[in-house]
């Protein structure tokens, strides 16, 4: 109990940020009452679907998670900020923000949703606006900021690479209106890759190509966002509580950038699943990239553990970023049945960020 009180005091007195997404689909294995919300400063309910007429649909609303989270927050961590994370449905964002009437409907429904549920703001998880959307996207952010009038928080989850093919980001304008920018610094390598690679490497490795060094690691993403006009004090790096699998072309060639034949089965695994079923795999710490990987026979697995999430949390503090966020909190060893510590990844992140002056 004393430990929880100390955490609440840190969160209340500090501008540091630890965001966590609560995926409503994960409640099949994770009860809200099992979570230590004192480890977070912000919690995102994932998801609310944006429909093409500007209406909103709360996923799994019938389960009562929205109200349960609010009650649990008030009971255990009143200073926690609760936000709805809005997701794109059938390219609905693009259609809604291009039509004045639909956008007006969307804005009205957004404000009503927040008022009716006593939540603190919204997160736009639009994956991803295209080049033709960029002016409308900025206009939406401006309208939302005006509508919220400092009463509600406005955040967005964004691509790790700010300038990528047809992505519609005007970063200097976005940073004016967003309170926090959650950079999804993961999914750099996966089943789409021809070789093995880390899901979320903090730094490049010596075997990386020039492109990979410049774009496919956390450090590169942060500096690329800053380079194109983002305010670093609004940036949060993303930490995945899951890993990605690969099928090795040759089980005797099992290092970074070993040839692969695509993803393994399953393509991704939660940290809990990795701790539960892959403990007998050979584990390698990659010092260059500050992340681990595992392999056995033809299976190769990239993931994050307590050591790597601590390094990322330290990096966020060292670079004077706003903080970090995680996807998703239910993927941790919530009850500590495998690691001996409840929510070991999130606990490590919290302790790292709040112990660094």
PDB file of C-alpha atoms in Angstrom, residues 41-342:
ATOM      1  CA  UNK A  41      -0.028   8.408 -15.743  1.00  0.00           C
ATOM      2  CA  UNK A  42      -2.362   7.934 -18.742  1.00  0.00           C
ATOM      3  CA  UNK A  43      -4.524   4.990 -19.801  1.00  0.00           C
ATOM      4  CA  UNK A  44      -6.040   4.631 -23.272  1.00  0.00           C
ATOM      5  CA  UNK A  45      -9.208   2.615 -23.827  1.00  0.00           C
ATOM      6  CA  UNK A  46      -8.746   0.802 -27.147  1.00  0.00           C
ATOM      7  CA  UNK A  47     -10.819   1.258 -29.114  1.00  0.00           C
ATOM      8  CA  UNK A  48     -13.607   3.565 -30.202  1.00  0.00           C
ATOM      9  CA  UNK A  49     -14.458   3.098 -33.876  1.00  0.00           C
ATOM     10  CA  UNK A  50     -15.071   6.169 -36.022  1.00  0.00           C
ATOM     11  CA  UNK A  51     -17.893   5.408 -38.447  1.00  0.00           C
ATOM     12  CA  UNK A  52     -18.291   6.951 -41.902  1.00  0.00           C
ATOM     13  CA  UNK A  53     -21.250   9.087 -40.767  1.00  0.00           C
ATOM     14  CA  UNK A  54     -19.257  10.633 -37.914  1.00  0.00           C
ATOM     15  CA  UNK A  55     -20.853   8.487 -35.240  1.00  0.00           C
ATOM     16  CA  UNK A  56     -18.782   6.560 -32.702  1.00  0.00           C
ATOM     17  CA  UNK A  57     -18.925   2.935 -31.562  1.00  0.00           C
ATOM     18  CA  UNK A  58     -17.204   1.818 -28.365  1.00  0.00           C
ATOM     19  CA  UNK A  59     -15.718  -1.624 -28.922  1.00  0.00           C
ATOM     20  CA  UNK A  60     -16.918  -4.212 -26.405  1.00  0.00           C
ATOM     21  CA  UNK A  61     -19.200  -1.623 -24.819  1.00  0.00           C
ATOM     22  CA  UNK A  62     -21.563  -4.349 -23.671  1.00  0.00           C
ATOM     23  CA  UNK A  63     -18.833  -5.668 -21.361  1.00  0.00           C
ATOM     24  CA  UNK A  64     -18.942  -2.512 -19.256  1.00  0.00           C
ATOM     25  CA  UNK A  65     -15.173  -1.937 -19.406  1.00  0.00           C
ATOM     26  CA  UNK A  66     -15.455   1.850 -19.883  1.00  0.00           C
ATOM     27  CA  UNK A  67     -17.338   2.363 -16.634  1.00  0.00           C
ATOM     28  CA  UNK A  68     -15.291  -0.257 -14.798  1.00  0.00           C
ATOM     29  CA  UNK A  69     -12.041   1.506 -15.685  1.00  0.00           C
ATOM     30  CA  UNK A  70     -13.385   4.820 -14.419  1.00  0.00           C
ATOM     31  CA  UNK A  71     -14.513   3.324 -11.111  1.00  0.00           C
ATOM     32  CA  UNK A  72     -11.230   1.457 -10.661  1.00  0.00           C
ATOM     33  CA  UNK A  73      -9.256   4.610 -11.441  1.00  0.00           C
ATOM     34  CA  UNK A  74     -11.174   6.657  -8.862  1.00  0.00           C
ATOM     35  CA  UNK A  75     -10.585   3.934  -6.298  1.00  0.00           C
ATOM     36  CA  UNK A  76      -6.892   3.261  -6.916  1.00  0.00           C
ATOM     37  CA  UNK A  77      -5.297   6.222  -8.747  1.00  0.00           C
ATOM     38  CA  UNK A  78      -7.494   9.345  -9.004  1.00  0.00           C
ATOM     39  CA  UNK A  79      -4.717  11.280 -10.769  1.00  0.00           C
ATOM     40  CA  UNK A  80      -4.673   8.855 -13.707  1.00  0.00           C
ATOM     41  CA  UNK A  81      -5.857  10.343 -17.003  1.00  0.00           C
ATOM     42  CA  UNK A  82      -8.314   8.168 -18.944  1.00  0.00           C
ATOM     43  CA  UNK A  83      -8.581   8.632 -22.701  1.00  0.00           C
ATOM     44  CA  UNK A  84     -10.507   6.978 -25.502  1.00  0.00           C
ATOM     45  CA  UNK A  85      -8.362   5.805 -28.417  1.00  0.00           C
ATOM     46  CA  UNK A  86     -10.175   6.345 -31.725  1.00  0.00           C
ATOM     47  CA  UNK A  87      -9.482   3.917 -34.564  1.00  0.00           C
ATOM     48  CA  UNK A  88     -10.091   4.087 -38.304  1.00  0.00           C
ATOM     49  CA  UNK A  89     -12.883   1.916 -39.754  1.00  0.00           C
ATOM     50  CA  UNK A  90     -13.110   1.426 -43.520  1.00  0.00           C
ATOM     51  CA  UNK A  91     -11.104   4.614 -44.122  1.00  0.00           C
ATOM     52  CA  UNK A  92     -13.700   6.508 -42.097  1.00  0.00           C
ATOM     53  CA  UNK A  93     -11.328   9.201 -40.824  1.00  0.00           C
ATOM     54  CA  UNK A  94     -10.521  10.336 -44.347  1.00  0.00           C
ATOM     55  CA  UNK A  95     -14.180  10.513 -45.362  1.00  0.00           C
ATOM     56  CA  UNK A  96     -15.375  12.228 -42.181  1.00  0.00           C
ATOM     57  CA  UNK A  97     -12.787  15.001 -42.039  1.00  0.00           C
ATOM     58  CA  UNK A  98     -13.245  15.828 -45.742  1.00  0.00           C
ATOM     59  CA  UNK A  99     -16.956  16.583 -45.305  1.00  0.00           C
ATOM     60  CA  UNK A 100     -17.913  19.609 -43.141  1.00  0.00           C
ATOM     61  CA  UNK A 101     -21.229  18.108 -42.047  1.00  0.00           C
ATOM     62  CA  UNK A 102     -19.729  14.740 -41.151  1.00  0.00           C
ATOM     63  CA  UNK A 103     -16.875  16.402 -39.285  1.00  0.00           C
ATOM     64  CA  UNK A 104     -19.311  18.550 -37.339  1.00  0.00           C
ATOM     65  CA  UNK A 105     -21.217  15.416 -36.391  1.00  0.00           C
ATOM     66  CA  UNK A 106     -17.972  13.743 -35.340  1.00  0.00           C
ATOM     67  CA  UNK A 107     -16.931  16.682 -33.160  1.00  0.00           C
ATOM     68  CA  UNK A 108     -20.315  16.783 -31.445  1.00  0.00           C
ATOM     69  CA  UNK A 109     -20.255  13.040 -30.800  1.00  0.00           C
ATOM     70  CA  UNK A 110     -16.708  13.219 -29.457  1.00  0.00           C
ATOM     71  CA  UNK A 111     -17.567  15.878 -26.901  1.00  0.00           C
ATOM     72  CA  UNK A 112     -20.717  14.007 -25.884  1.00  0.00           C
ATOM     73  CA  UNK A 113     -18.729  10.787 -25.426  1.00  0.00           C
ATOM     74  CA  UNK A 114     -16.262  12.495 -23.094  1.00  0.00           C
ATOM     75  CA  UNK A 115     -18.923  14.288 -21.093  1.00  0.00           C
ATOM     76  CA  UNK A 116     -21.121  11.216 -20.679  1.00  0.00           C
ATOM     77  CA  UNK A 117     -18.265   8.993 -19.503  1.00  0.00           C
ATOM     78  CA  UNK A 118     -16.137  11.467 -17.498  1.00  0.00           C
ATOM     79  CA  UNK A 119     -12.989  10.629 -19.470  1.00  0.00           C
ATOM     80  CA  UNK A 120     -10.102  13.070 -19.837  1.00  0.00           C
ATOM     81  CA  UNK A 121      -9.471  13.144 -23.573  1.00  0.00           C
ATOM     82  CA  UNK A 122      -8.996  11.249 -26.819  1.00  0.00           C
ATOM     83  CA  UNK A 123      -6.194   9.640 -28.790  1.00  0.00           C
ATOM     84  CA  UNK A 124      -6.335   9.452 -32.587  1.00  0.00           C
ATOM     85  CA  UNK A 125      -4.956   6.096 -33.720  1.00  0.00           C
ATOM     86  CA  UNK A 126      -5.338   6.698 -37.442  1.00  0.00           C
ATOM     87  CA  UNK A 127      -3.171   4.190 -39.322  1.00  0.00           C
ATOM     88  CA  UNK A 128      -2.490   6.148 -41.466  1.00  0.00           C
ATOM     89  CA  UNK A 129      -3.516   9.457 -43.061  1.00  0.00           C
ATOM     90  CA  UNK A 130      -2.476   9.727 -46.696  1.00  0.00           C
ATOM     91  CA  UNK A 131      -0.891  12.697 -48.410  1.00  0.00           C
ATOM     92  CA  UNK A 132      -4.277  13.936 -49.613  1.00  0.00           C
ATOM     93  CA  UNK A 133      -5.508  13.902 -46.000  1.00  0.00           C
ATOM     94  CA  UNK A 134      -2.758  16.004 -44.457  1.00  0.00           C
ATOM     95  CA  UNK A 135      -4.440  19.424 -44.633  1.00  0.00           C
ATOM     96  CA  UNK A 136      -7.729  18.009 -43.361  1.00  0.00           C
ATOM     97  CA  UNK A 137      -5.897  16.136 -40.599  1.00  0.00           C
ATOM     98  CA  UNK A 138      -4.299  19.323 -39.303  1.00  0.00           C
ATOM     99  CA  UNK A 139      -7.655  21.098 -39.527  1.00  0.00           C
ATOM    100  CA  UNK A 140      -9.222  18.313 -37.454  1.00  0.00           C
ATOM    101  CA  UNK A 141      -6.543  18.669 -34.781  1.00  0.00           C
ATOM    102  CA  UNK A 142      -7.064  22.426 -34.714  1.00  0.00           C
ATOM    103  CA  UNK A 143     -10.831  22.008 -34.395  1.00  0.00           C
ATOM    104  CA  UNK A 144     -10.478  19.441 -31.620  1.00  0.00           C
ATOM    105  CA  UNK A 145      -8.074  21.631 -29.669  1.00  0.00           C
ATOM    106  CA  UNK A 146     -10.480  24.550 -29.967  1.00  0.00           C
ATOM    107  CA  UNK A 147     -13.428  22.373 -28.962  1.00  0.00           C
ATOM    108  CA  UNK A 148     -11.597  20.965 -25.943  1.00  0.00           C
ATOM    109  CA  UNK A 149     -10.468  24.436 -24.809  1.00  0.00           C
ATOM    110  CA  UNK A 150      -7.788  22.960 -22.516  1.00  0.00           C
ATOM    111  CA  UNK A 151     -10.392  20.905 -20.665  1.00  0.00           C
ATOM    112  CA  UNK A 152      -9.556  17.659 -22.459  1.00  0.00           C
ATOM    113  CA  UNK A 153      -6.314  16.023 -23.607  1.00  0.00           C
ATOM    114  CA  UNK A 154      -5.586  15.427 -27.302  1.00  0.00           C
ATOM    115  CA  UNK A 155      -2.998  12.826 -28.361  1.00  0.00           C
ATOM    116  CA  UNK A 156      -2.226  10.834 -31.492  1.00  0.00           C
ATOM    117  CA  UNK A 157      -0.523   7.538 -32.276  1.00  0.00           C
ATOM    118  CA  UNK A 158       1.724   8.043 -35.292  1.00  0.00           C
ATOM    119  CA  UNK A 159       3.968   6.124 -37.665  1.00  0.00           C
ATOM    120  CA  UNK A 160       7.594   5.585 -36.631  1.00  0.00           C
ATOM    121  CA  UNK A 161       8.786   7.143 -39.895  1.00  0.00           C
ATOM    122  CA  UNK A 162       7.306  10.666 -40.215  1.00  0.00           C
ATOM    123  CA  UNK A 163       8.028  11.050 -43.931  1.00  0.00           C
ATOM    124  CA  UNK A 164       7.081   7.731 -45.508  1.00  0.00           C
ATOM    125  CA  UNK A 165       5.759   7.279 -49.030  1.00  0.00           C
ATOM    126  CA  UNK A 166       2.165   8.568 -48.954  1.00  0.00           C
ATOM    127  CA  UNK A 167       1.852   9.405 -45.242  1.00  0.00           C
ATOM    128  CA  UNK A 168       0.006  12.670 -44.643  1.00  0.00           C
ATOM    129  CA  UNK A 169       1.810  14.361 -41.764  1.00  0.00           C
ATOM    130  CA  UNK A 170       2.542  18.084 -41.512  1.00  0.00           C
ATOM    131  CA  UNK A 171       4.604  17.688 -38.377  1.00  0.00           C
ATOM    132  CA  UNK A 172       5.173  21.348 -37.367  1.00  0.00           C
ATOM    133  CA  UNK A 173       1.409  21.926 -37.484  1.00  0.00           C
ATOM    134  CA  UNK A 174       0.547  18.669 -35.726  1.00  0.00           C
ATOM    135  CA  UNK A 175       2.854  19.494 -32.854  1.00  0.00           C
ATOM    136  CA  UNK A 176       1.008  22.791 -32.275  1.00  0.00           C
ATOM    137  CA  UNK A 177      -2.275  21.087 -31.482  1.00  0.00           C
ATOM    138  CA  UNK A 178      -1.369  17.740 -29.929  1.00  0.00           C
ATOM    139  CA  UNK A 179      -0.555  17.450 -26.236  1.00  0.00           C
ATOM    140  CA  UNK A 180       1.322  14.165 -26.691  1.00  0.00           C
ATOM    141  CA  UNK A 181       2.562  12.372 -29.813  1.00  0.00           C
ATOM    142  CA  UNK A 182       2.809   8.602 -29.324  1.00  0.00           C
ATOM    143  CA  UNK A 183       5.362   7.342 -31.842  1.00  0.00           C
ATOM    144  CA  UNK A 184       4.814   3.656 -32.605  1.00  0.00           C
ATOM    145  CA  UNK A 185       8.470   2.675 -32.418  1.00  0.00           C
ATOM    146  CA  UNK A 186       7.959  -0.996 -33.130  1.00  0.00           C
ATOM    147  CA  UNK A 187       7.141  -3.334 -36.032  1.00  0.00           C
ATOM    148  CA  UNK A 188      10.398  -2.390 -37.742  1.00  0.00           C
ATOM    149  CA  UNK A 189      10.926  -6.012 -38.793  1.00  0.00           C
ATOM    150  CA  UNK A 190       8.472  -8.894 -39.074  1.00  0.00           C
ATOM    151  CA  UNK A 191       6.964 -11.502 -41.366  1.00  0.00           C
ATOM    152  CA  UNK A 192       7.269  -9.080 -44.293  1.00  0.00           C
ATOM    153  CA  UNK A 193      11.082  -9.004 -43.928  1.00  0.00           C
ATOM    154  CA  UNK A 194      13.508 -11.217 -45.855  1.00  0.00           C
ATOM    155  CA  UNK A 195      15.777 -11.576 -42.837  1.00  0.00           C
ATOM    156  CA  UNK A 196      15.445 -11.727 -39.081  1.00  0.00           C
ATOM    157  CA  UNK A 197      15.373  -8.387 -37.316  1.00  0.00           C
ATOM    158  CA  UNK A 198      14.411  -6.798 -34.047  1.00  0.00           C
ATOM    159  CA  UNK A 199      10.807  -5.742 -33.587  1.00  0.00           C
ATOM    160  CA  UNK A 200      11.870  -2.631 -31.683  1.00  0.00           C
ATOM    161  CA  UNK A 201      15.646  -2.051 -31.619  1.00  0.00           C
ATOM    162  CA  UNK A 202      16.756   0.985 -29.649  1.00  0.00           C
ATOM    163  CA  UNK A 203      19.772   1.537 -31.897  1.00  0.00           C
ATOM    164  CA  UNK A 204      21.006   0.170 -35.253  1.00  0.00           C
ATOM    165  CA  UNK A 205      23.474  -2.683 -35.534  1.00  0.00           C
ATOM    166  CA  UNK A 206      26.634  -2.959 -37.627  1.00  0.00           C
ATOM    167  CA  UNK A 207      24.919  -5.334 -40.070  1.00  0.00           C
ATOM    168  CA  UNK A 208      22.141  -2.863 -40.910  1.00  0.00           C
ATOM    169  CA  UNK A 209      21.901  -1.282 -44.333  1.00  0.00           C
ATOM    170  CA  UNK A 210      22.133   2.497 -44.647  1.00  0.00           C
ATOM    171  CA  UNK A 211      18.336   2.701 -44.848  1.00  0.00           C
ATOM    172  CA  UNK A 212      17.891   0.542 -41.763  1.00  0.00           C
ATOM    173  CA  UNK A 213      20.350   2.651 -39.782  1.00  0.00           C
ATOM    174  CA  UNK A 214      18.565   5.833 -40.803  1.00  0.00           C
ATOM    175  CA  UNK A 215      14.983   4.688 -40.242  1.00  0.00           C
ATOM    176  CA  UNK A 216      14.480   1.283 -38.611  1.00  0.00           C
ATOM    177  CA  UNK A 217      15.275   1.822 -34.948  1.00  0.00           C
ATOM    178  CA  UNK A 218      13.863   3.825 -32.063  1.00  0.00           C
ATOM    179  CA  UNK A 219      16.674   6.371 -31.900  1.00  0.00           C
ATOM    180  CA  UNK A 220      16.373   7.128 -35.615  1.00  0.00           C
ATOM    181  CA  UNK A 221      12.603   7.554 -35.386  1.00  0.00           C
ATOM    182  CA  UNK A 222      12.835  10.009 -32.507  1.00  0.00           C
ATOM    183  CA  UNK A 223      15.430  12.143 -34.242  1.00  0.00           C
ATOM    184  CA  UNK A 224      13.606  12.001 -37.583  1.00  0.00           C
ATOM    185  CA  UNK A 225      10.452  13.323 -35.933  1.00  0.00           C
ATOM    186  CA  UNK A 226      12.411  16.106 -34.259  1.00  0.00           C
ATOM    187  CA  UNK A 227      14.214  16.906 -37.525  1.00  0.00           C
ATOM    188  CA  UNK A 228      10.942  17.538 -39.370  1.00  0.00           C
ATOM    189  CA  UNK A 229       9.562  19.857 -36.715  1.00  0.00           C
ATOM    190  CA  UNK A 230       8.194  17.932 -33.729  1.00  0.00           C
ATOM    191  CA  UNK A 231       8.563  19.356 -30.229  1.00  0.00           C
ATOM    192  CA  UNK A 232      10.558  16.676 -28.416  1.00  0.00           C
ATOM    193  CA  UNK A 233       8.862  17.505 -25.107  1.00  0.00           C
ATOM    194  CA  UNK A 234       5.634  16.181 -26.643  1.00  0.00           C
ATOM    195  CA  UNK A 235       7.142  12.967 -28.019  1.00  0.00           C
ATOM    196  CA  UNK A 236       6.668   9.551 -26.427  1.00  0.00           C
ATOM    197  CA  UNK A 237       8.399   6.423 -27.671  1.00  0.00           C
ATOM    198  CA  UNK A 238       6.406   3.224 -27.903  1.00  0.00           C
ATOM    199  CA  UNK A 239       7.410   0.045 -26.106  1.00  0.00           C
ATOM    200  CA  UNK A 240       5.842  -3.211 -27.332  1.00  0.00           C
ATOM    201  CA  UNK A 241       4.821  -5.838 -24.802  1.00  0.00           C
ATOM    202  CA  UNK A 242       4.914  -8.416 -27.589  1.00  0.00           C
ATOM    203  CA  UNK A 243       7.413 -10.043 -29.907  1.00  0.00           C
ATOM    204  CA  UNK A 244       7.527 -11.174 -33.530  1.00  0.00           C
ATOM    205  CA  UNK A 245       8.519 -14.567 -34.882  1.00  0.00           C
ATOM    206  CA  UNK A 246      10.494 -15.583 -37.961  1.00  0.00           C
ATOM    207  CA  UNK A 247      11.122 -18.891 -39.702  1.00  0.00           C
ATOM    208  CA  UNK A 248      14.832 -19.340 -40.301  1.00  0.00           C
ATOM    209  CA  UNK A 249      15.955 -20.490 -43.739  1.00  0.00           C
ATOM    210  CA  UNK A 250      18.847 -22.323 -42.059  1.00  0.00           C
ATOM    211  CA  UNK A 251      18.689 -23.207 -38.339  1.00  0.00           C
ATOM    212  CA  UNK A 252      22.482 -22.966 -38.140  1.00  0.00           C
ATOM    213  CA  UNK A 253      22.344 -19.329 -39.254  1.00  0.00           C
ATOM    214  CA  UNK A 254      20.457 -17.664 -36.432  1.00  0.00           C
ATOM    215  CA  UNK A 255      21.877 -14.193 -35.853  1.00  0.00           C
ATOM    216  CA  UNK A 256      20.567 -10.734 -36.674  1.00  0.00           C
ATOM    217  CA  UNK A 257      19.755 -10.461 -40.397  1.00  0.00           C
ATOM    218  CA  UNK A 258      19.857 -14.226 -40.893  1.00  0.00           C
ATOM    219  CA  UNK A 259      17.844 -15.229 -43.986  1.00  0.00           C
ATOM    220  CA  UNK A 260      14.237 -16.019 -43.123  1.00  0.00           C
ATOM    221  CA  UNK A 261      11.311 -17.573 -44.931  1.00  0.00           C
ATOM    222  CA  UNK A 262       8.781 -15.208 -43.405  1.00  0.00           C
ATOM    223  CA  UNK A 263       7.011 -15.200 -40.090  1.00  0.00           C
ATOM    224  CA  UNK A 264       6.716 -18.074 -37.684  1.00  0.00           C
ATOM    225  CA  UNK A 265       3.549 -19.439 -36.135  1.00  0.00           C
ATOM    226  CA  UNK A 266       2.019 -17.486 -34.541  1.00  0.00           C
ATOM    227  CA  UNK A 267       3.319 -14.295 -36.129  1.00  0.00           C
ATOM    228  CA  UNK A 268       3.352 -12.421 -32.824  1.00  0.00           C
ATOM    229  CA  UNK A 269       3.416 -13.367 -29.145  1.00  0.00           C
ATOM    230  CA  UNK A 270       2.702 -11.445 -25.952  1.00  0.00           C
ATOM    231  CA  UNK A 271       5.426 -11.121 -23.349  1.00  0.00           C
ATOM    232  CA  UNK A 272       3.367 -13.449 -21.154  1.00  0.00           C
ATOM    233  CA  UNK A 273       3.279 -16.098 -23.888  1.00  0.00           C
ATOM    234  CA  UNK A 274       7.015 -15.780 -24.447  1.00  0.00           C
ATOM    235  CA  UNK A 275       7.779 -16.159 -20.741  1.00  0.00           C
ATOM    236  CA  UNK A 276       5.371 -19.086 -20.544  1.00  0.00           C
ATOM    237  CA  UNK A 277       6.296 -21.169 -23.581  1.00  0.00           C
ATOM    238  CA  UNK A 278       9.731 -20.095 -24.829  1.00  0.00           C
ATOM    239  CA  UNK A 279      11.898 -20.290 -21.710  1.00  0.00           C
ATOM    240  CA  UNK A 280      13.836 -23.249 -23.159  1.00  0.00           C
ATOM    241  CA  UNK A 281      14.911 -21.291 -26.236  1.00  0.00           C
ATOM    242  CA  UNK A 282      18.445 -19.938 -26.495  1.00  0.00           C
ATOM    243  CA  UNK A 283      18.418 -16.266 -25.475  1.00  0.00           C
ATOM    244  CA  UNK A 284      20.864 -13.715 -26.894  1.00  0.00           C
ATOM    245  CA  UNK A 285      21.288 -10.115 -25.783  1.00  0.00           C
ATOM    246  CA  UNK A 286      22.208  -7.839 -28.687  1.00  0.00           C
ATOM    247  CA  UNK A 287      24.339  -5.132 -27.113  1.00  0.00           C
ATOM    248  CA  UNK A 288      24.342  -2.893 -30.193  1.00  0.00           C
ATOM    249  CA  UNK A 289      20.566  -2.730 -30.378  1.00  0.00           C
ATOM    250  CA  UNK A 290      19.924  -3.099 -26.635  1.00  0.00           C
ATOM    251  CA  UNK A 291      17.306  -5.802 -27.174  1.00  0.00           C
ATOM    252  CA  UNK A 292      17.157  -9.602 -26.802  1.00  0.00           C
ATOM    253  CA  UNK A 293      16.129 -12.358 -29.161  1.00  0.00           C
ATOM    254  CA  UNK A 294      15.537 -16.107 -28.875  1.00  0.00           C
ATOM    255  CA  UNK A 295      15.971 -18.999 -31.269  1.00  0.00           C
ATOM    256  CA  UNK A 296      15.494 -22.744 -31.458  1.00  0.00           C
ATOM    257  CA  UNK A 297      15.504 -24.974 -34.534  1.00  0.00           C
ATOM    258  CA  UNK A 298      13.799 -22.960 -37.277  1.00  0.00           C
ATOM    259  CA  UNK A 299      12.077 -20.439 -34.994  1.00  0.00           C
ATOM    260  CA  UNK A 300      13.561 -17.008 -34.281  1.00  0.00           C
ATOM    261  CA  UNK A 301      11.876 -14.552 -31.919  1.00  0.00           C
ATOM    262  CA  UNK A 302      12.426 -10.832 -31.355  1.00  0.00           C
ATOM    263  CA  UNK A 303      10.920  -9.307 -28.221  1.00  0.00           C
ATOM    264  CA  UNK A 304      11.457  -6.944 -25.277  1.00  0.00           C
ATOM    265  CA  UNK A 305      12.258  -7.923 -21.696  1.00  0.00           C
ATOM    266  CA  UNK A 306      12.838  -6.066 -18.415  1.00  0.00           C
ATOM    267  CA  UNK A 307      16.356  -5.069 -19.418  1.00  0.00           C
ATOM    268  CA  UNK A 308      15.411  -3.639 -22.809  1.00  0.00           C
ATOM    269  CA  UNK A 309      12.363  -1.723 -21.564  1.00  0.00           C
ATOM    270  CA  UNK A 310      14.532  -0.180 -18.835  1.00  0.00           C
ATOM    271  CA  UNK A 311      16.980   1.009 -21.495  1.00  0.00           C
ATOM    272  CA  UNK A 312      14.172   2.552 -23.524  1.00  0.00           C
ATOM    273  CA  UNK A 313      12.695   4.278 -20.488  1.00  0.00           C
ATOM    274  CA  UNK A 314      16.143   5.634 -19.587  1.00  0.00           C
ATOM    275  CA  UNK A 315      16.606   6.824 -23.158  1.00  0.00           C
ATOM    276  CA  UNK A 316      13.325   8.770 -23.035  1.00  0.00           C
ATOM    277  CA  UNK A 317      14.474  10.570 -19.895  1.00  0.00           C
ATOM    278  CA  UNK A 318      17.992  11.192 -21.211  1.00  0.00           C
ATOM    279  CA  UNK A 319      16.635  12.684 -24.453  1.00  0.00           C
ATOM    280  CA  UNK A 320      14.169  14.861 -22.498  1.00  0.00           C
ATOM    281  CA  UNK A 321      11.148  13.390 -24.254  1.00  0.00           C
ATOM    282  CA  UNK A 322       7.676  13.529 -22.752  1.00  0.00           C
ATOM    283  CA  UNK A 323       7.953   9.848 -21.848  1.00  0.00           C
ATOM    284  CA  UNK A 324       6.902   6.412 -23.065  1.00  0.00           C
ATOM    285  CA  UNK A 325       3.773   4.436 -23.807  1.00  0.00           C
ATOM    286  CA  UNK A 326       3.154   0.700 -24.093  1.00  0.00           C
ATOM    287  CA  UNK A 327       1.038  -1.558 -26.271  1.00  0.00           C
ATOM    288  CA  UNK A 328      -0.621  -3.216 -24.514  1.00  0.00           C
ATOM    289  CA  UNK A 329      -0.715  -3.529 -20.722  1.00  0.00           C
ATOM    290  CA  UNK A 330      -2.603  -6.836 -20.759  1.00  0.00           C
ATOM    291  CA  UNK A 331       0.298  -8.530 -22.577  1.00  0.00           C
ATOM    292  CA  UNK A 332       2.540  -8.259 -19.500  1.00  0.00           C
ATOM    293  CA  UNK A 333       2.885 -11.001 -16.873  1.00  0.00           C
ATOM    294  CA  UNK A 334       0.063  -9.255 -15.053  1.00  0.00           C
ATOM    295  CA  UNK A 335      -0.204 -11.606 -12.078  1.00  0.00           C
ATOM    296  CA  UNK A 336       3.521 -12.358 -11.889  1.00  0.00           C
ATOM    297  CA  UNK A 337       2.916 -16.095 -12.152  1.00  0.00           C
ATOM    298  CA  UNK A 338       5.874 -16.600 -14.503  1.00  0.00           C
ATOM    299  CA  UNK A 339       8.402 -13.957 -13.475  1.00  0.00           C
ATOM    300  CA  UNK A 340       7.614 -13.559  -9.783  1.00  0.00           C
ATOM    301  CA  UNK A 341       6.764  -9.865 -10.202  1.00  0.00           C
ATOM    302  CA  UNK A 342       3.326  -8.527 -11.071  1.00  0.00           C
TER     303      UNK A 342
END
